[in-house]
Coordinates of C-alpha atoms in Angstrom, one line a residue:
X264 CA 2.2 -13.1 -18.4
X265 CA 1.0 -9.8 -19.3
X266 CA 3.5 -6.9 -19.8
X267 CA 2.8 -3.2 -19.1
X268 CA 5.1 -0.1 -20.7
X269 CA 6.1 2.7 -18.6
X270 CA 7.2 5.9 -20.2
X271 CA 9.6 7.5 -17.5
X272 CA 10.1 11.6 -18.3
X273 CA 13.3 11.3 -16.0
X274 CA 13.9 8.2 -14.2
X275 CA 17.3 8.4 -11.2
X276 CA 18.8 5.3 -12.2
X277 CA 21.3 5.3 -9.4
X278 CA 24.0 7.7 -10.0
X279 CA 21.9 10.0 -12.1
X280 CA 19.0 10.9 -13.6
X281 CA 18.6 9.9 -17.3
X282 CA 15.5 11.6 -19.4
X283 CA 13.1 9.2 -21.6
X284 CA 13.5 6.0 -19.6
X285 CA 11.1 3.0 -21.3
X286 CA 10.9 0.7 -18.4
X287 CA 8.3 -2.8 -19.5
X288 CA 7.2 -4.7 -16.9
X289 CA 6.3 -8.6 -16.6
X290 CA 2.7 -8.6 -14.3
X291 CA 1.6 -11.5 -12.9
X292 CA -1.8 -12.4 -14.5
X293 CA -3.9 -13.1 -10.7
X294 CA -4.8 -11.0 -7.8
X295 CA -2.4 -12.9 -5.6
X296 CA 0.2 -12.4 -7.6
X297 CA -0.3 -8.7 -7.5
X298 CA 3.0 -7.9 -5.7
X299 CA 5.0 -9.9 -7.9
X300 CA 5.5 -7.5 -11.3
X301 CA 9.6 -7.0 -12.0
X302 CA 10.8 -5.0 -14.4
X303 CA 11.7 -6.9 -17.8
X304 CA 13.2 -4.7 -19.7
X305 CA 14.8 -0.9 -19.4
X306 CA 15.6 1.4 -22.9
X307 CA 17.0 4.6 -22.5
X308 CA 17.2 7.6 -24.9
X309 CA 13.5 7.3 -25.9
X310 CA 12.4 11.0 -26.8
X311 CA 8.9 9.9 -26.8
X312 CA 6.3 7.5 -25.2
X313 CA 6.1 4.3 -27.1
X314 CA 2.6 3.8 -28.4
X315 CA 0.0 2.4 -25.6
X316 CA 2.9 3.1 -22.7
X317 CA 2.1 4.7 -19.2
X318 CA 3.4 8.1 -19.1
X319 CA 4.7 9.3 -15.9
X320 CA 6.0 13.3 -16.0
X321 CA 8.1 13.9 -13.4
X322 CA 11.5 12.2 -11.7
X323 CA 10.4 8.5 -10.9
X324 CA 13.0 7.1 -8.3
X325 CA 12.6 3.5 -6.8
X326 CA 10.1 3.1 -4.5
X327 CA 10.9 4.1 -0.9
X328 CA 11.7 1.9 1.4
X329 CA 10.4 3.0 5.1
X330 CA 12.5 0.6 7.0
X331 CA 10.9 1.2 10.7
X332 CA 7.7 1.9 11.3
X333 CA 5.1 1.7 14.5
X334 CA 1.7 2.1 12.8
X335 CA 0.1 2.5 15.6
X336 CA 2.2 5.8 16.6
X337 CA 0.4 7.4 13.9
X338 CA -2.4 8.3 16.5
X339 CA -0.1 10.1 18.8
X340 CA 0.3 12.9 16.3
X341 CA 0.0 16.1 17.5
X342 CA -1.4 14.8 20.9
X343 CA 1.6 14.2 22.6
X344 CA 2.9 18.3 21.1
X345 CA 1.4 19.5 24.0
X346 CA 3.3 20.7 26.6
X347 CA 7.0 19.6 27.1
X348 CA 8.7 16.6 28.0
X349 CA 10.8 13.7 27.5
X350 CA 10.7 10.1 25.8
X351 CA 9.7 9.0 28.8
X352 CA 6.6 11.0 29.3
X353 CA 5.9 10.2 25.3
X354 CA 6.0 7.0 26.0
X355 CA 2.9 6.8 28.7
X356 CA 0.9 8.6 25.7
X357 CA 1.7 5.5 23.7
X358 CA 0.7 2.8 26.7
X359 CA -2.4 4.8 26.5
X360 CA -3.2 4.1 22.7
X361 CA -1.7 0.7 22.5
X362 CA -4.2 -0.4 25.3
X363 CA -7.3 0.4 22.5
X364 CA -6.3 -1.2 20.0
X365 CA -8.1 -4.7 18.9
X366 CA -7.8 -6.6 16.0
X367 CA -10.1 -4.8 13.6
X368 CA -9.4 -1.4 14.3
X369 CA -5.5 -2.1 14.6
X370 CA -6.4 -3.2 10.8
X371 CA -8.4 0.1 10.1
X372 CA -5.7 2.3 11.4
X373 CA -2.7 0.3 9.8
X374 CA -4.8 0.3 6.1
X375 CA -4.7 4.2 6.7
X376 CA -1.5 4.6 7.8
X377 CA 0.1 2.5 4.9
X378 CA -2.2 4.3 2.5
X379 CA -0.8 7.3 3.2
X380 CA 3.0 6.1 3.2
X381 CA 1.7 5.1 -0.6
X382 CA 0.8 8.9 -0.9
X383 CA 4.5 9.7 0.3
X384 CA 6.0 7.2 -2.2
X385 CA 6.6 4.2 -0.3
X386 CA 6.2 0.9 -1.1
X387 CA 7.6 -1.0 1.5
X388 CA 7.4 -0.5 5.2
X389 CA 9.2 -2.6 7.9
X390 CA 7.0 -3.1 11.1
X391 CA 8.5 -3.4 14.4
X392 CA 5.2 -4.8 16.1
X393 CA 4.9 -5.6 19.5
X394 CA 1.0 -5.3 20.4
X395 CA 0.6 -9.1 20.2
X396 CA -2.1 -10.1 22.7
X397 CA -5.1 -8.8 24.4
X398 CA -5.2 -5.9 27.2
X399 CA -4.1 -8.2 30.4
X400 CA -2.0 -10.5 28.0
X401 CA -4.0 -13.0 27.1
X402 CA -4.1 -14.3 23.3
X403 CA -6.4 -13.8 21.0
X404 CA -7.9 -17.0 19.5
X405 CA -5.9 -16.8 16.6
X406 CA -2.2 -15.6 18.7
X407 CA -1.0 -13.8 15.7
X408 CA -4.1 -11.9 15.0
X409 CA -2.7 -8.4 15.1
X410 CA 0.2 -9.0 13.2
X411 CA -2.6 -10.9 10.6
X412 CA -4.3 -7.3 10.9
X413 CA -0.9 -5.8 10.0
X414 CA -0.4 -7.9 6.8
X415 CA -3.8 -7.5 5.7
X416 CA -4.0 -3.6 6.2
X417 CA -0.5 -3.4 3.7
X418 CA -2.6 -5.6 1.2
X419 CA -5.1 -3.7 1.3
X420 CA -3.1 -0.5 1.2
X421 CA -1.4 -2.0 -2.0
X422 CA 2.4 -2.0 -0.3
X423 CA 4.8 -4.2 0.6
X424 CA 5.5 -5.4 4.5
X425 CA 8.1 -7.0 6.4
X426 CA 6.8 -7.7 9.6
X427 CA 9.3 -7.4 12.2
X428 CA 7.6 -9.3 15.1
X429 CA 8.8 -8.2 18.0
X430 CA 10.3 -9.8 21.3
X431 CA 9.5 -7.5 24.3
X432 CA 9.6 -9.9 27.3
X433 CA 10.7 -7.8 30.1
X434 CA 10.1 -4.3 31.7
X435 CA 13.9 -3.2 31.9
X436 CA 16.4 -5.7 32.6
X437 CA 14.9 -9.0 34.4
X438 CA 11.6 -6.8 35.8
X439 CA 8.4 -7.9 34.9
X440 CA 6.1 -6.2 32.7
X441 CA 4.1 -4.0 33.9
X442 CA -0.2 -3.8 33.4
X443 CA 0.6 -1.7 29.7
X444 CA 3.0 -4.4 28.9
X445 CA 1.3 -7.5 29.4
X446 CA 0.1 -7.3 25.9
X447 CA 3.3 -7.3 24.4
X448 CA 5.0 -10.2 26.3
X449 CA 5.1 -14.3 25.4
X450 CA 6.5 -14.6 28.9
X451 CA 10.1 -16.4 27.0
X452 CA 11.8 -15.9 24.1
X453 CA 10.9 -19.8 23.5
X454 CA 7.3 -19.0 23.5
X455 CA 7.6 -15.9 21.1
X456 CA 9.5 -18.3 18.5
X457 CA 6.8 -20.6 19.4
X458 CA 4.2 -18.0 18.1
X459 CA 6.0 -16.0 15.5
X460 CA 6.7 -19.1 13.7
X461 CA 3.2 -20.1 13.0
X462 CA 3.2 -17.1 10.6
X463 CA 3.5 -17.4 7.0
X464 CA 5.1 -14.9 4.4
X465 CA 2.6 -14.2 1.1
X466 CA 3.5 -12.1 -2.2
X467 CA 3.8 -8.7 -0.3
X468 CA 5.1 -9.8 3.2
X469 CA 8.2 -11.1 4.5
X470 CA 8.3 -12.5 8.1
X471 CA 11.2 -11.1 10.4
X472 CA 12.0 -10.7 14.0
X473 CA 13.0 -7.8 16.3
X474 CA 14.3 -7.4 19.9
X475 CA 12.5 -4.6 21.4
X476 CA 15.6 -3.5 23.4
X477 CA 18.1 -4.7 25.6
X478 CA 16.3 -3.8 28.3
X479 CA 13.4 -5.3 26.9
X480 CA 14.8 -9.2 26.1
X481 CA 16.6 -10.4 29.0
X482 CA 20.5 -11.2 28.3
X483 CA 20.0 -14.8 28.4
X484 CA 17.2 -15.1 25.6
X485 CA 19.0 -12.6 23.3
X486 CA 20.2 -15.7 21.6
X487 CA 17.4 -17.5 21.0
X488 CA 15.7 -14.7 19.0
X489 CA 18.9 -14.3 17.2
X490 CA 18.6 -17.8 16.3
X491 CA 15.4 -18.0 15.5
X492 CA 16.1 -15.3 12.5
X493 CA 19.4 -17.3 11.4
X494 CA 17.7 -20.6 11.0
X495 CA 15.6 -18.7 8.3
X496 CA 17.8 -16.0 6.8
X497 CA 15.4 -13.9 8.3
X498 CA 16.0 -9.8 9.1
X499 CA 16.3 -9.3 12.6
X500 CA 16.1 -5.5 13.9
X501 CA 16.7 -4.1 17.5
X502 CA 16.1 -0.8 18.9
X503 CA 19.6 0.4 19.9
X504 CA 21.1 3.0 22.4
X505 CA 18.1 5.4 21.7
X506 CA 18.5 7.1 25.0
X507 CA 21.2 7.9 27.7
X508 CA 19.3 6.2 30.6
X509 CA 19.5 2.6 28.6
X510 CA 23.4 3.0 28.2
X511 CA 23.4 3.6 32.0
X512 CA 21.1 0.6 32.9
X513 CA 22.8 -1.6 30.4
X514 CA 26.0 -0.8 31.9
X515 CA 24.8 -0.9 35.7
X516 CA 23.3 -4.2 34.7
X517 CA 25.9 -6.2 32.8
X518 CA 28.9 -4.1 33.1
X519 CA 29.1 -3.2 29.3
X520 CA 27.2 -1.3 26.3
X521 CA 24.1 -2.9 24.8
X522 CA 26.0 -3.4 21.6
X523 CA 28.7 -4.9 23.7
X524 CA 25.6 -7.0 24.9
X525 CA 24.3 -7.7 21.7
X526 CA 27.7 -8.8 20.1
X527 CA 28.4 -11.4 23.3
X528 CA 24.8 -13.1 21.9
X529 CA 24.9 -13.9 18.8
X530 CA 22.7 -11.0 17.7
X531 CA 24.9 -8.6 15.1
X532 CA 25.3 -8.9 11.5
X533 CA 24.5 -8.5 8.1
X534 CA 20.8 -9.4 8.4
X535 CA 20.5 -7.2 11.4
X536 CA 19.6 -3.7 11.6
X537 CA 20.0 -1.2 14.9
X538 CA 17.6 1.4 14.7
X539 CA 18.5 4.3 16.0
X540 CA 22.3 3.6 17.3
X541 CA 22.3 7.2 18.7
X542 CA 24.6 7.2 21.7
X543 CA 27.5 5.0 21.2
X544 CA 31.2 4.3 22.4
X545 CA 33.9 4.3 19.6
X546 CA 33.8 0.5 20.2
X547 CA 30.4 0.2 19.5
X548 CA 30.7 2.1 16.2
X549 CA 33.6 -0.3 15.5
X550 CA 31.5 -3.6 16.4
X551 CA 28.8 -2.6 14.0
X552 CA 30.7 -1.7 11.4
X553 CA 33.1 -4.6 11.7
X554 CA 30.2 -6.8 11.5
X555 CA 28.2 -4.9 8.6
X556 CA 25.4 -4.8 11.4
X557 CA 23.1 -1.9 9.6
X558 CA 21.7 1.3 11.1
X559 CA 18.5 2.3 10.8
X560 CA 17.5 6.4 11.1
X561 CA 14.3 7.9 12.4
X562 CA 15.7 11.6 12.0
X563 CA 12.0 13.2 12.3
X564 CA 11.3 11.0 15.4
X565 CA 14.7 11.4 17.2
X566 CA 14.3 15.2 17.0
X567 CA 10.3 15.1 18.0
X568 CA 11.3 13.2 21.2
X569 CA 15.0 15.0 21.2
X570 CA 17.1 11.9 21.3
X571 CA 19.7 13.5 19.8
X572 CA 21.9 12.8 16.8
X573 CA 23.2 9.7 16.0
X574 CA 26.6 9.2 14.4
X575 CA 25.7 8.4 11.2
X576 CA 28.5 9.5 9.2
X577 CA 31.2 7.3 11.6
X578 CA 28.8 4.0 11.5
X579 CA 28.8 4.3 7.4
X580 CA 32.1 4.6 7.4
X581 CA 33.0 1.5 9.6
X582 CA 30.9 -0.1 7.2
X583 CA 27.5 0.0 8.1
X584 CA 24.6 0.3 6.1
X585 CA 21.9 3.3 6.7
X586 CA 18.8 2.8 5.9
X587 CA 15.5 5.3 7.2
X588 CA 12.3 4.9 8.8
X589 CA 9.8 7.5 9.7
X590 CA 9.4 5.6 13.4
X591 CA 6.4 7.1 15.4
X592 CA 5.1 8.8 12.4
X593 CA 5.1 12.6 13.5
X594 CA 5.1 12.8 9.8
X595 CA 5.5 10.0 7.3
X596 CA 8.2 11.5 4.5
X597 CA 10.3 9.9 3.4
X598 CA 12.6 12.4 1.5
X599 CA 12.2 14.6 4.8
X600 CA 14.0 11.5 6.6
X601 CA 16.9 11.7 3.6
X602 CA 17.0 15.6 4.1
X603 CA 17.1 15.7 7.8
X604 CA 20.1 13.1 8.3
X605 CA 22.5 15.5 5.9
X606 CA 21.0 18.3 7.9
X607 CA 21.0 17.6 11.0
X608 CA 24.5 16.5 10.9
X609 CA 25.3 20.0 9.3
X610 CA 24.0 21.4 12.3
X611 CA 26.5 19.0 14.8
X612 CA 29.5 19.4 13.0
X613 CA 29.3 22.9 11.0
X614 CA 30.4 21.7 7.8
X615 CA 28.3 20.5 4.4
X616 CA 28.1 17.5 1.9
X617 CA 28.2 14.6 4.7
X618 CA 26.6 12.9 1.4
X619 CA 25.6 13.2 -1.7
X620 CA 21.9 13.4 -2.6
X621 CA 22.2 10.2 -4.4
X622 CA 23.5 8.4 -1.3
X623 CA 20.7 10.2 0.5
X624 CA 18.5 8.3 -2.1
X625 CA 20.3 5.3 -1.9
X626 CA 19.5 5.1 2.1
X627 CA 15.8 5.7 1.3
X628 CA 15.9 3.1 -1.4
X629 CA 18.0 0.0 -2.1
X630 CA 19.6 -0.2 1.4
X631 CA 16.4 0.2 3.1
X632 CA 14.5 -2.5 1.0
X633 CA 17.6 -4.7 1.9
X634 CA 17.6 -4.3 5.5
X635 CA 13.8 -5.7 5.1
X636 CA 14.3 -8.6 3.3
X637 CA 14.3 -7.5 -0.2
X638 CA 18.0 -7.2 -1.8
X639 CA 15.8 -7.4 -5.1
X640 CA 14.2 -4.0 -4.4
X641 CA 14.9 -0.5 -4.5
X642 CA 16.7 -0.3 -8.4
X643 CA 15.3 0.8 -11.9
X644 CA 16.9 -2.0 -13.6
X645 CA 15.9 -5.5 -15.1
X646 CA 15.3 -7.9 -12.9
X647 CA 13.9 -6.0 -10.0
X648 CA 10.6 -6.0 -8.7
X649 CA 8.2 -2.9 -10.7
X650 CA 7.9 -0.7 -7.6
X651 CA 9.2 3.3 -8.1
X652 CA 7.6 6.4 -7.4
X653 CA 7.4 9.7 -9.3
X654 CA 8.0 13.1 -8.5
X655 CA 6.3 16.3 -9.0
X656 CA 9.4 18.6 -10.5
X657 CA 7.1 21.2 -11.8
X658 CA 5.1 22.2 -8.0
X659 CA 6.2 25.4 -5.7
X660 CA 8.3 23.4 -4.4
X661 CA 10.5 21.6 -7.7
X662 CA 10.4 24.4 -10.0
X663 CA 13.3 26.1 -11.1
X664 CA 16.5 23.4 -11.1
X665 CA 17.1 21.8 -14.2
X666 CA 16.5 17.9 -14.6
X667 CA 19.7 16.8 -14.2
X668 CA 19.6 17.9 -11.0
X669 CA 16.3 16.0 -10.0
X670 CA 18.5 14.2 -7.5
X671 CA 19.4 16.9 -5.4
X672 CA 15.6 18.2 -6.1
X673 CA 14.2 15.1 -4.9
X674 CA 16.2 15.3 -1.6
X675 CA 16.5 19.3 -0.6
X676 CA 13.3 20.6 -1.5
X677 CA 10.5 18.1 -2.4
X678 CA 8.3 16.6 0.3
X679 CA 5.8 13.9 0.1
X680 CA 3.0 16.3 -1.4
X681 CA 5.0 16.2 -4.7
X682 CA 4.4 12.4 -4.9
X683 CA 2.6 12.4 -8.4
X684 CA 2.5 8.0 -9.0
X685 CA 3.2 5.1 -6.7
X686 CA 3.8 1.7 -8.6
X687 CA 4.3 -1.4 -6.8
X688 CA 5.0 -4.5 -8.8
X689 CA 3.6 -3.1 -12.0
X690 CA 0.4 -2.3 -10.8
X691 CA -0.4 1.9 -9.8
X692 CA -1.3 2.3 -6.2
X693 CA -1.1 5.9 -6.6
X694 CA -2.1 7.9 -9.8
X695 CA -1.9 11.4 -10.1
X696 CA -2.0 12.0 -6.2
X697 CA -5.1 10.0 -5.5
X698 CA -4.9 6.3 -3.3
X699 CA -6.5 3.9 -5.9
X700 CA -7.8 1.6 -3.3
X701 CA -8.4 4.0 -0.2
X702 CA -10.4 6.7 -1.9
X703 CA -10.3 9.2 1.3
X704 CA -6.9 8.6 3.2
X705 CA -7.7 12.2 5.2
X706 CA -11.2 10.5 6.2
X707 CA -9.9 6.8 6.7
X708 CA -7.2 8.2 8.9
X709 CA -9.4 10.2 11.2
X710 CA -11.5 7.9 12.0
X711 CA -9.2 4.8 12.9
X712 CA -7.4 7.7 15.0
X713 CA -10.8 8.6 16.7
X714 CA -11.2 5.2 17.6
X715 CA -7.8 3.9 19.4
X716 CA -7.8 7.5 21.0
X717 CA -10.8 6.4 23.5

């Protein structure tokens, strides 16, 4: 197996950041085995690059973990800044996109989209997708042919993917879909299993499963997606009391919260994340903890379509594990995501240091790769798989602080522009701020957009 030496200038190994870091990697010999490099070997204290190794200047941190992502969204940026309104009114923007996508250009859009998360650092992107069939609902040959277009596009975009394969059976509590819905629905939970279970993981994607929402997955077949992800250790994500109106229709429906709702099934737990978990009871905060159910932010989202502010702080202490995800994609940075949880809870509570920028990194990193699937991700260590990222800590942005403090760096004033190097299992997908396999990201990006936007 051939081996590869990286030369790291500073490298965040967790708790801090540790200059000349000699990290050798193991590489798998074939193609297919691309994503499957892990880090052999870590030496620190050397001064100087060993001869032939790979130098990266800069602070190289894991690579990012963007643990909830709509590709599609991606086209909706911008578009839907006109004017004012509400989720609600956002959301008929994104019936109108979903409705153009196909097969081939939900592929072309995806490869752009996860090109330019490589650009931002991240190596591993957890898709919640729920565009599954034809406009009108009817399958495409192949049933699984988008979420195929997915896994290809993150191949070819040199990532990692966890496709979360999404339930979404029901217009809100027992309705039927409506015409823009059709193509997400498998009519039953029983069928969606059916479906999702004909696809098949590969070196840089993980199979999972998602319920839409509560109001999305009627009460009764909560527990056979839930099920479905036990049987094969599988993640399982949900989008979870994002907005006011679901509490209410939860509540008016059942006569409890939809965490209450999603406890009574089966559905929390360690392999489950909520995403979102904005507007919650006490109890609720205590269920999720209690049950080490994890919580997935979309800070830059859940401001764009003013959701509001989720109690972060409270869940992590119950015991729940945060991870982020940059959601509908109004701008795909990771470290923006770290930045704006700290900050935006700074601007609820008037006080500073909610966390440290190495739990900040922590979120972005190892917790986020484990609520996808991959507890073997996200540390500069032996044994891991060869994915990090390095940053820039000599742009307009990064100059000034001294090394040491790259942490705090990395989190309060860089941005995805001061990416420098993208690694994923020992192979560069990113060197020197240029995409090694999508040569013009701007240009591949406006072009899928112009296409889905009809």
């Amino acid at each position: 197996m051939p081996v590869k030496t990286y030369w790291l200038e500073h490298a965040w190994l967790g708790t801090h950041v540790e200059p000349g870091v000699a990290l050798t990697v193991s590489i798998s010999g074939s193609a297919a085995g691309a994503a499957d490099g892990r880090i052999a070997a870590l030496r620190t204290g050397v001064e100087t690059p060993p001869p032939g190794a790979e130098v990266l200047r800069g602070l190289t941190l894991p690579g990012l973990a963007n643990a909830h992502s709509h590709a599609f969204h991606r086209a909706l940026r911008s578009l839907v800044q006109v004017g004012s309104g509400t989720f609600w009114t956002w959301r008929e923007f994104m019936y109108q996109v979903a409705q153009n996508l196909t097969p081939d250009t939900y592929f072309a859009l995806a490869r752009a989209v996860y090109a330019e998360m490589a650009l931002a650092g991240i190596t591993n992107v957890g898709e919640f997708h729920y565009v599954h069939h034809a406009p009108g609902g009817a399958p495409y040959a192949d049933p699984n042919a988008m979420g195929e277009a997915l896994i290809e596009a993150a191949a070819a975009a040199g990532i990692r993917i966890t496709l979360l394969d999404t339930a979404y059976l029901s217009s809100g509590f027992g309705g039927a879909p409506d015409h823009h819905q059709l193509r997400f629905s498998d009519g039953t939970a029983e069928a969606w299993a059916e479906r999702v279970s004909a696809l098949k993981p590969r070196g840089h994607a993980l199979i999972g499963a998602a319920i839409h929402s509560v109001r999305a997955v009627p009460a009764d077949q909560l527990g056979t997606v839930a099920r479905w992800a036990q049987e094969r250790r599988a993640p399982l994500h949900v989008h979870l009391s994002e907005q006011t109106a679901e509490n209410e229709a939860c509540q008016a429906a059942h006569g409890r919260t939809p965490t209450q709702l999603l406890a009574d099934h089966g559905v929390l737990g360690p392999r489950t994340t909520g995403v979102h978990n904005t507007h919650l009871t006490d109890g609720d905060i205590a269920l999720l903890g209690g049950t080490t159910t994890g919580t997935c932010m979309c800070p830059t989202t859940e401001r764009d379509l003013a959701d509001g502010i989720g109690p972060a702080p409270r869940l992590q202490h119950a015991g729940s594990p945060l991870s982020l995800g940059s959601d509908s994609h109004a701008v795909i940075d990771l470290l923006e995501e770290a930045r704006a949880m700290e900050l935006n809870e700074r601007l609820r509570s008037r006080t500073r240091g909610h966390w440290t920028a190495n739990a900040l990194l922590t979120a972005a990193t190892e917790d986020g790769h484990a609520a996808l699937g991959l507890p073997d991700a996200g540390r500069l260590e032996a044994g891991a798989l060869a994915d990090f990222t390095t940053i820039a800590l000599d742009s307009v942005r990064t100059a000034g602080p001294t090394a040491r403090l790259g942490a705090e760096t990395a989190v309060f004033a860089a941005t995805a522009s001061d990416v420098r190097h993208t690694v994923v299992g020992g192979r560069h997908v990113v060197r020197d701020g240029a995409h090694t396999l999508v040569p013009d990201v701007p240009s591949a990006l406006s072009e899928s957009i112009a296409a889905v936007r009809g």
